[in-house]
Short mmCIF file of C-alpha atoms and ligand atoms in Angstrom, two decimals:
data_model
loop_
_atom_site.label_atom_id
_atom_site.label_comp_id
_atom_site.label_asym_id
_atom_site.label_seq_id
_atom_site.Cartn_x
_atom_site.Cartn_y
_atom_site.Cartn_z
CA UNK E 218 4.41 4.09 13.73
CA UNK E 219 4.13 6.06 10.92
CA UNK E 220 7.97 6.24 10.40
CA UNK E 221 8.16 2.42 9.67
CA UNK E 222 5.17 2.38 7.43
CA UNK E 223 6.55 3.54 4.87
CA UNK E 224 10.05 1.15 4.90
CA UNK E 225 8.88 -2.20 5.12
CA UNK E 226 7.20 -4.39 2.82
CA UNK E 227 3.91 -5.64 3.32
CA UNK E 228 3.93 -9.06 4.51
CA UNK E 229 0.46 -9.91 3.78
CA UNK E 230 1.15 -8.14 0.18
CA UNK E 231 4.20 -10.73 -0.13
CA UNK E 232 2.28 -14.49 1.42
CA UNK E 233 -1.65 -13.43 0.27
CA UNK E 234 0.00 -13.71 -3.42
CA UNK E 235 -2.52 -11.12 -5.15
CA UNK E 236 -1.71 -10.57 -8.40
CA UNK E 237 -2.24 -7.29 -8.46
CA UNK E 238 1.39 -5.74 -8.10
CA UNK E 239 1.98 -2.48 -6.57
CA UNK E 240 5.27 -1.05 -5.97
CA UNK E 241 4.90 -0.10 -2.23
CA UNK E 242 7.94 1.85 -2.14
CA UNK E 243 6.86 4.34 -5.24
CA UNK E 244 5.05 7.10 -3.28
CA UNK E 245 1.78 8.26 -5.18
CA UNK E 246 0.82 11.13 -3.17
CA UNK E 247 2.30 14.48 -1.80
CA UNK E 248 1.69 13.24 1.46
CA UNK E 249 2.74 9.53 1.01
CA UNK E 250 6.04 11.18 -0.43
CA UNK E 251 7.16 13.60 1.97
CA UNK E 252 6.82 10.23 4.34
CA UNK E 253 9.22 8.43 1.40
CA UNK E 254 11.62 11.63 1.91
CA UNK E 255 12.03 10.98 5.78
CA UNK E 256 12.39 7.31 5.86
CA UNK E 257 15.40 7.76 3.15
CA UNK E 258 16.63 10.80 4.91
CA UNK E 259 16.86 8.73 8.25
CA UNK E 260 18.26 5.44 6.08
CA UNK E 261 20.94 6.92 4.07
CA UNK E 262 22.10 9.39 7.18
CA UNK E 263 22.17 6.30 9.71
CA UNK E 264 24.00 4.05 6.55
CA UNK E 265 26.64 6.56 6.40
CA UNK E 266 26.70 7.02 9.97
CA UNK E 267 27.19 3.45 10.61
CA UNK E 268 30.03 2.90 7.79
CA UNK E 269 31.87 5.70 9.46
CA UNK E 270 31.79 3.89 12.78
CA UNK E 271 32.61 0.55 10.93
CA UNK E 272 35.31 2.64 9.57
CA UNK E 273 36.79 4.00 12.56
CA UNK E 274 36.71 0.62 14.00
CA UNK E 275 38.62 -1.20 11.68
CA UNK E 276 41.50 1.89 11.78
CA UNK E 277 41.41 1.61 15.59
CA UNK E 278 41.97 -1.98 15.68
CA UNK E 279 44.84 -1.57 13.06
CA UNK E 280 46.56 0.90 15.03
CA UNK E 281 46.12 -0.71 18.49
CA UNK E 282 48.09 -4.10 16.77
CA UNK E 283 50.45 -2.35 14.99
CA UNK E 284 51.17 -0.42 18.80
CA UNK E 285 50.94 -3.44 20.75
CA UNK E 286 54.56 -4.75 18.48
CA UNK E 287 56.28 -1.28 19.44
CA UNK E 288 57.80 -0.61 22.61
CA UNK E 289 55.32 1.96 24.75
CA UNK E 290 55.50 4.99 24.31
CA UNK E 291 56.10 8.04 26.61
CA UNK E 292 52.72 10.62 26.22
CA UNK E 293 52.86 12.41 23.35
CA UNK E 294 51.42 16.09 23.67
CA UNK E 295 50.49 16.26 19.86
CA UNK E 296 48.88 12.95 19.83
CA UNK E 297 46.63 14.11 23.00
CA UNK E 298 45.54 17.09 20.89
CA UNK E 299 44.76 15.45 18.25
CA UNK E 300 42.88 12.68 20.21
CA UNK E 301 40.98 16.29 21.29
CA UNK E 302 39.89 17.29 18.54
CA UNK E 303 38.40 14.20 17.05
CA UNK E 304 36.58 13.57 20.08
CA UNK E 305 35.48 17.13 19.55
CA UNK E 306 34.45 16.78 16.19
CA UNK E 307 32.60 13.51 16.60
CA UNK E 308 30.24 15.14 19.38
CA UNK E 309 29.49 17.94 17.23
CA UNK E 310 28.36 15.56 13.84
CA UNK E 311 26.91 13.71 16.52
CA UNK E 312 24.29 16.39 17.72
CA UNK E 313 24.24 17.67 14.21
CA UNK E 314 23.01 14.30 12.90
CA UNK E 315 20.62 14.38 16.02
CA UNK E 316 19.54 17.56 15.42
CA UNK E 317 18.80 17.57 11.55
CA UNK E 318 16.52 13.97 11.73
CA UNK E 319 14.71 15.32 14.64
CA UNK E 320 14.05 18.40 13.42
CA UNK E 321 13.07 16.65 9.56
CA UNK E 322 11.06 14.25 12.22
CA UNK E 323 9.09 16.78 13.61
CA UNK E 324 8.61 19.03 10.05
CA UNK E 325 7.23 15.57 8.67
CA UNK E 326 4.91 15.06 11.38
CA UNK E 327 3.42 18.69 11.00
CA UNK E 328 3.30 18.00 7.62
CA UNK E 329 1.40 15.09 7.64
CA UNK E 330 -1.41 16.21 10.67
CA UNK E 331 -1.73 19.35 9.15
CA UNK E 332 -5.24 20.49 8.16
CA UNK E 333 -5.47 20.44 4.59
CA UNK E 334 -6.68 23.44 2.39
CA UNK E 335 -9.22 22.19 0.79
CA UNK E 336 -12.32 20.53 2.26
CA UNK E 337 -11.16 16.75 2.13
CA UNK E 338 -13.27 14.05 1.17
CA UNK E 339 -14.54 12.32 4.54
CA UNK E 340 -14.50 8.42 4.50
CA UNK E 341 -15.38 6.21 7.61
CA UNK E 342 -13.92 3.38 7.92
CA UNK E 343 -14.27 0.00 10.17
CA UNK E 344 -12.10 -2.97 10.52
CA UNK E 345 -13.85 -6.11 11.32
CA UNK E 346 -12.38 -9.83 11.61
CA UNK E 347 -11.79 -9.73 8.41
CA UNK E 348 -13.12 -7.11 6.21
CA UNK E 349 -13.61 -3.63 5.88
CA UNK E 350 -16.81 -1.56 6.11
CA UNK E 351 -16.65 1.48 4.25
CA UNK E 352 -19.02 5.06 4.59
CA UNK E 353 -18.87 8.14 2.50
CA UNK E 354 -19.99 10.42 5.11
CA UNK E 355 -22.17 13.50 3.89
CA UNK E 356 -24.23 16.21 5.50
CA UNK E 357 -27.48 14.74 3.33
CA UNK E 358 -28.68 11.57 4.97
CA UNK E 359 -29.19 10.50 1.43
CA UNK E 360 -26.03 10.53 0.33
CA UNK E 361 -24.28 8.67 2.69
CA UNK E 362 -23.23 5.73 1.10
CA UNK E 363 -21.98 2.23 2.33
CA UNK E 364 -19.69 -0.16 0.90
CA UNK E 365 -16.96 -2.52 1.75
CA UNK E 366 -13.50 -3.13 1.17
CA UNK E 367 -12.71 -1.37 -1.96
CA UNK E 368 -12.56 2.41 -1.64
CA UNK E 369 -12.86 5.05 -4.62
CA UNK E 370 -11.29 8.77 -4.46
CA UNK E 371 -10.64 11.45 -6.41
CA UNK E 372 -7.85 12.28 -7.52
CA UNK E 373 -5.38 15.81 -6.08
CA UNK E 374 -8.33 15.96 -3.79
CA UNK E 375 -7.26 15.30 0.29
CA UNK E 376 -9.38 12.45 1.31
CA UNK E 377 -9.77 12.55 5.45
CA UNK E 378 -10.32 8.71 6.82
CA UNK E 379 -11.82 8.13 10.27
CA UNK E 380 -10.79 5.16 11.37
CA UNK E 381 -12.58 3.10 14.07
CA UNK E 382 -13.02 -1.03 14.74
CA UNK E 383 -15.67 -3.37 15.88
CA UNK E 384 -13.70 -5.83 17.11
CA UNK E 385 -9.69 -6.17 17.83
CA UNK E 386 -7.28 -3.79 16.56
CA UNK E 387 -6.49 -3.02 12.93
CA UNK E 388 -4.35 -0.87 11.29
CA UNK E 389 -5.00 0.93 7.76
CA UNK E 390 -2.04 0.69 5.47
CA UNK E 391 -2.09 1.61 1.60
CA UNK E 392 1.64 1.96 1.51
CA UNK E 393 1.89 3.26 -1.86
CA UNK E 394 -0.54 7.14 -0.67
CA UNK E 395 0.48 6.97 3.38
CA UNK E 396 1.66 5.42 6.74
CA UNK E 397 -0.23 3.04 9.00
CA UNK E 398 -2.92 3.88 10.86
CA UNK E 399 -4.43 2.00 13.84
CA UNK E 400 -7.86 1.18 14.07
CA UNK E 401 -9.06 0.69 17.53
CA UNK E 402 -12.46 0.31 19.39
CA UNK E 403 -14.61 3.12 20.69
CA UNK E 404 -11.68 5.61 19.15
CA UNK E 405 -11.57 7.59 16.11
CA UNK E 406 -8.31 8.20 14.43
CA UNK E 407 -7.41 10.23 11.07
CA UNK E 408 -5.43 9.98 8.77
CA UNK E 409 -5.21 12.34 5.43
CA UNK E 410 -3.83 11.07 2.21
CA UNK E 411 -3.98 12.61 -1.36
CA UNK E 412 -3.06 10.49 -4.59
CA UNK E 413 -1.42 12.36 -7.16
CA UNK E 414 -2.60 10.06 -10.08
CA UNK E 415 -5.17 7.62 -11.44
CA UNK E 416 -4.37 4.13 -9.83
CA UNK E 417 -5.45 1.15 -7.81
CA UNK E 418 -3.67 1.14 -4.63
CA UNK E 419 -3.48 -2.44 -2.45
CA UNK E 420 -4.03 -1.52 1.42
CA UNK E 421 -3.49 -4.38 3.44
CA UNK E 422 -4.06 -4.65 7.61
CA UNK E 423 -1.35 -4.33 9.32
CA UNK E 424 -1.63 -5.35 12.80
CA UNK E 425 -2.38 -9.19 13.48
CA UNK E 426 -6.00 -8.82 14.19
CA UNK E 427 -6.04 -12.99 14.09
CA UNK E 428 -6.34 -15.76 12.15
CA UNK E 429 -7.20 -14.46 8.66
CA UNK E 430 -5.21 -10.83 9.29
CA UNK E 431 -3.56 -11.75 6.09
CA UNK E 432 -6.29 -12.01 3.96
CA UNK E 433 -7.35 -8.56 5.07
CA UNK E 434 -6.71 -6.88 2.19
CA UNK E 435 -8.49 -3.70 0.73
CA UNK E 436 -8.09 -1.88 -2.64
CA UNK E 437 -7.71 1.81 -2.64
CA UNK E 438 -9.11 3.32 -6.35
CA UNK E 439 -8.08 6.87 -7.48
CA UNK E 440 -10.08 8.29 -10.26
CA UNK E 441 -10.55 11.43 -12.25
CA UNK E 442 -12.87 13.70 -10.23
CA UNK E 443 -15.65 13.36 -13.19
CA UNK E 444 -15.40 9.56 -12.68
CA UNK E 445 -15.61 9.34 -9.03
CA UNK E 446 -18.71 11.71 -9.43
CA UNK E 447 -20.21 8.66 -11.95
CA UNK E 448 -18.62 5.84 -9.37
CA UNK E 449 -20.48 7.50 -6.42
CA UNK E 450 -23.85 8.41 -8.30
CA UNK E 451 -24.11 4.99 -9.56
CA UNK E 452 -22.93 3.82 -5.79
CA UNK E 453 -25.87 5.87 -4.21
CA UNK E 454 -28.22 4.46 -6.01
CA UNK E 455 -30.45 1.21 -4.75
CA UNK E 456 -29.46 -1.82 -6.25
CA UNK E 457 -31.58 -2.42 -9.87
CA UNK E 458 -34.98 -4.96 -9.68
CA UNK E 459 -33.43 -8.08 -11.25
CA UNK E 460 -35.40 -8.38 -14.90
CA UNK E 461 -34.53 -11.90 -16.20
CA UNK E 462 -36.11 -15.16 -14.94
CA UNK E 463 -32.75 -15.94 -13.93
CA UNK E 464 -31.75 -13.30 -12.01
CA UNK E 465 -35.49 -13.26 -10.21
CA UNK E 466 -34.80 -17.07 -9.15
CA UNK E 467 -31.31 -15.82 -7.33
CA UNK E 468 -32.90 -12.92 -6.19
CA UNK E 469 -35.47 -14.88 -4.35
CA UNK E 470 -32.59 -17.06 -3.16
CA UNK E 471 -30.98 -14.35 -1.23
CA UNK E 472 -33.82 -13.57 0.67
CA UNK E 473 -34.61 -16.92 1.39
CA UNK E 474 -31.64 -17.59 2.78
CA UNK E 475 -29.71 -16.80 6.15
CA UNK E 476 -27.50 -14.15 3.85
CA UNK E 477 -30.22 -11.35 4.99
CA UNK E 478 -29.14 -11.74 8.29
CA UNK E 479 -25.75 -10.34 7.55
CA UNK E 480 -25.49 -8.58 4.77
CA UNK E 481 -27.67 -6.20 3.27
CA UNK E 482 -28.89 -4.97 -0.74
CA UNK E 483 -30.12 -1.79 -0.80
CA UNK E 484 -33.50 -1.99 -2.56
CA UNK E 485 -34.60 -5.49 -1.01
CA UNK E 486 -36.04 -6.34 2.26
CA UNK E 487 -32.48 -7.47 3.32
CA UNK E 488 -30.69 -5.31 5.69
CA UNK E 489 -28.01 -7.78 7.97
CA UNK E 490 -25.25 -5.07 9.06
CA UNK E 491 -22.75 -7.67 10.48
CA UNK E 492 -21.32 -8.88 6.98
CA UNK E 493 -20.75 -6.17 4.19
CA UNK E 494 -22.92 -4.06 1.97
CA UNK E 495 -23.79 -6.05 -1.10
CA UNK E 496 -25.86 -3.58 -2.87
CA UNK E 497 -23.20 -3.12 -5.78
CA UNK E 498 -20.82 -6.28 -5.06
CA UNK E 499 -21.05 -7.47 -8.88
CA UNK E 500 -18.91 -3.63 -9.47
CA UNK E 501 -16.06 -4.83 -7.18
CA UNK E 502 -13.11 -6.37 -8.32
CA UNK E 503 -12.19 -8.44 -5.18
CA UNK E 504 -14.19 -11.11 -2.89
CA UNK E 505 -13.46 -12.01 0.73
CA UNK E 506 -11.18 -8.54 1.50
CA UNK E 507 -8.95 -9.06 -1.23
CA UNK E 508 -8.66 -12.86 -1.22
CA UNK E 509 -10.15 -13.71 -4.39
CA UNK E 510 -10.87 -11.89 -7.61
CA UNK E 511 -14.16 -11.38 -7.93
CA UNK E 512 -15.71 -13.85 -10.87
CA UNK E 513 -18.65 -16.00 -10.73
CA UNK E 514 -16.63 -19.45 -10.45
CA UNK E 515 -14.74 -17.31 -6.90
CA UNK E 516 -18.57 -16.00 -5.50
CA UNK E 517 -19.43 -19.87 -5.81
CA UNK E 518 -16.35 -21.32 -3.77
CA UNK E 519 -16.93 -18.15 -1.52
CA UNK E 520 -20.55 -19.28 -1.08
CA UNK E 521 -20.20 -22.59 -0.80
CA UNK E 522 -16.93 -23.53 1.13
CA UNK E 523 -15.81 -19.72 2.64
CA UNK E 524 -13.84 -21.67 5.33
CA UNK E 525 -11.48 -23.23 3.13
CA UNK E 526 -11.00 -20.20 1.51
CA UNK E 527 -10.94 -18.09 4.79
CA UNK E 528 -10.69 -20.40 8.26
CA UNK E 529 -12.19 -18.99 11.08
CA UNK E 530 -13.78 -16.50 8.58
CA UNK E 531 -17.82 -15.73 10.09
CA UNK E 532 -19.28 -16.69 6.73
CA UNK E 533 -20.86 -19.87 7.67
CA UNK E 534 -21.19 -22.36 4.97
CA UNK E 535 -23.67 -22.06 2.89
CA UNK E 536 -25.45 -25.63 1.91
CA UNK E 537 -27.34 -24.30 -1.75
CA UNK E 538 -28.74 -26.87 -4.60
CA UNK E 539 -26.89 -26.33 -7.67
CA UNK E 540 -29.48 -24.19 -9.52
CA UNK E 541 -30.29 -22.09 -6.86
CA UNK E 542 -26.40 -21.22 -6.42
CA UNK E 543 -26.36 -20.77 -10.42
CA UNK E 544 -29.34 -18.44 -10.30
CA UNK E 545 -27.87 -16.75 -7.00
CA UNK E 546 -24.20 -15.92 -8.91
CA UNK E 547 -26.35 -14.49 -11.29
CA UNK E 548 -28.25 -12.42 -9.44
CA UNK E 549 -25.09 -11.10 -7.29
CA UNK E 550 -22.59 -10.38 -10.01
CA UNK E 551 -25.35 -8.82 -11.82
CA UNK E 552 -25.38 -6.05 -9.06
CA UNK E 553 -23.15 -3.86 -10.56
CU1 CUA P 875 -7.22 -6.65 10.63
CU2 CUA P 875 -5.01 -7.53 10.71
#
């Protein structure tokens, strides 16, 4: 599973057309590199394996033509010898090829499952048709923190993920830092990646988990340790008391609508678990899990008409008058 992750392009990357680029096949991590190293071990050793064979077909197929014109031949006790010792010799590169990508196979595995030295970063995360909770775990109840579908970490540090899903299976992908990993009901699985460098990483699901798999897209954010401190502080902390008239007017237009059932701001009487955490959505740069780029004029078609967007999506549509949705895209974006 987590041989292949690393080869193939994501599909969803390729048909959700997101303009934000990112060469999946650069490796941006220790981890995500010593992956890189096995998949191109196993490709150029099976390449040159195969042209060999291709080789030693088209010879064999020469020769057999060229005999089948001369007259047969009485056995030849050189030519069996020979014939010997290239059978010989092709066993022997055979379990040598066998040996040296099983043995790489299982270093790379170690390598990847092994605990890391320093205490990582743990990060919970949840697939759900079609989005991605996110939880900063930590021992103080207060600092637990809960967001969705965009995911900050500091850089060189090893960031553990615990994976788990609410509905149908998912699997975690941000090609560029490490292989897949499957999300799956009433299990935990873990996966450790480290990014090398500042970036923005695009993870994308990567098992069909239905009809809007594709648009289940998450960003992956490395920052300088001092920044991800700021990210997280300002993360923790409930969302700001709207102070213009505006902002007040969209404020009360969240909470009087069904959006509190689903989705909850931290620092409001909202608290709806099923959709994700808006506390600090105006400080994300995507809408929808990656559909859209997150801008006023998006939030509105997101609001308004989520099922042409998303079909099948469980954002219901939401029927607003024009100045409560213009004091409502206020009040959201605001929430940075
Ligand atoms: Cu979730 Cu595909």
């Amino acid at each position: 599973m987590r041989v292949a992750a690393a080869a193939l392009p994501p599909i969803g990357l390729l048909a959700g057309g997101c303009s934000l680029h990112v060469p999946v096949l650069q490796p941006q991590g220790p981890l995500a590199a010593r992956l890189a190293e096995h998949i191109w071990l196993f490709t150029i050793v099976s390449a040159v394996v195969w042209l060999l064979v291709m080789l030693a077909l088209a010879i064999a197929l020469l020769r057999r033509r060229r005999r089948q014109q001369a007259p047969e031949l009485t056995p030849d006790p050189d030519a069996e010898r020979r014939i010997h010792v290239v059978i010989g010799l092709a066993v022997a590169a055979t379990v040598l090829v066998l040996l040296v990508l099983n043995v790489n196979s299982y270093l790379t595995d170690r390598a990847l499952l092994s605990t890391p030295a320093e205490e990582p970063l743990t990060i919970h995360v949840t697939g759900h048709q079609w989005w991605w909770e996110v939880r900063y775990e930590d021992p103080r109840p207060d600092r637990v923190l809960t967001t969705a579908n965009e995911i900050h970490i500091p850089v060189g540090r090893p960031v553990r993920f615990k994976l788990t899903s609410a509905d149908v299976i998912h699997s975690f992908w941000v090609p560029s830092l490490m292989g897949k990993q499957d999300l799956v009901t009433g299990r935990e699985n873990l996966l450790t990646l480290i990014a090398d460098r500042p970036g923005v990483y695009r993870g994308q699901c990567a098992e069909f988990c239905g009809a809007q798999h594709a648009h289940m897209g998450l960003l992956v954010i490395a920052q300088l340790p001092a920044e991800f401190d700021a990210w997280q502080a300002a993360q923790l902390r409930p969302a700001e008391p709207p102070s213009d008239p505006l902002r007040q007017k969209g404020q009360q237009v969240f909470l009087s609508q069904p959006c509190t059932l689903c989705h909850q701001i931290r620092g409001t009487p909202s608290g709806g678990r099923v959709g994700p955490d808006l506390t600090h959505v105006g400080s994300r740069r995507t809408l929808a899990a990656g559909a859209l780029p997150n801008t006023p004029g998006n939030l509105a078609a997101w609001i308004t008409d989520p099922q042409t967007i998303k079909p099948g999506a469980h954002m219901p549509v939401m029927q607003i008058p024009s100045e409560d949705l213009q004091a409502l895209l206020a009040y959201l974006e605001g929430l940075e």
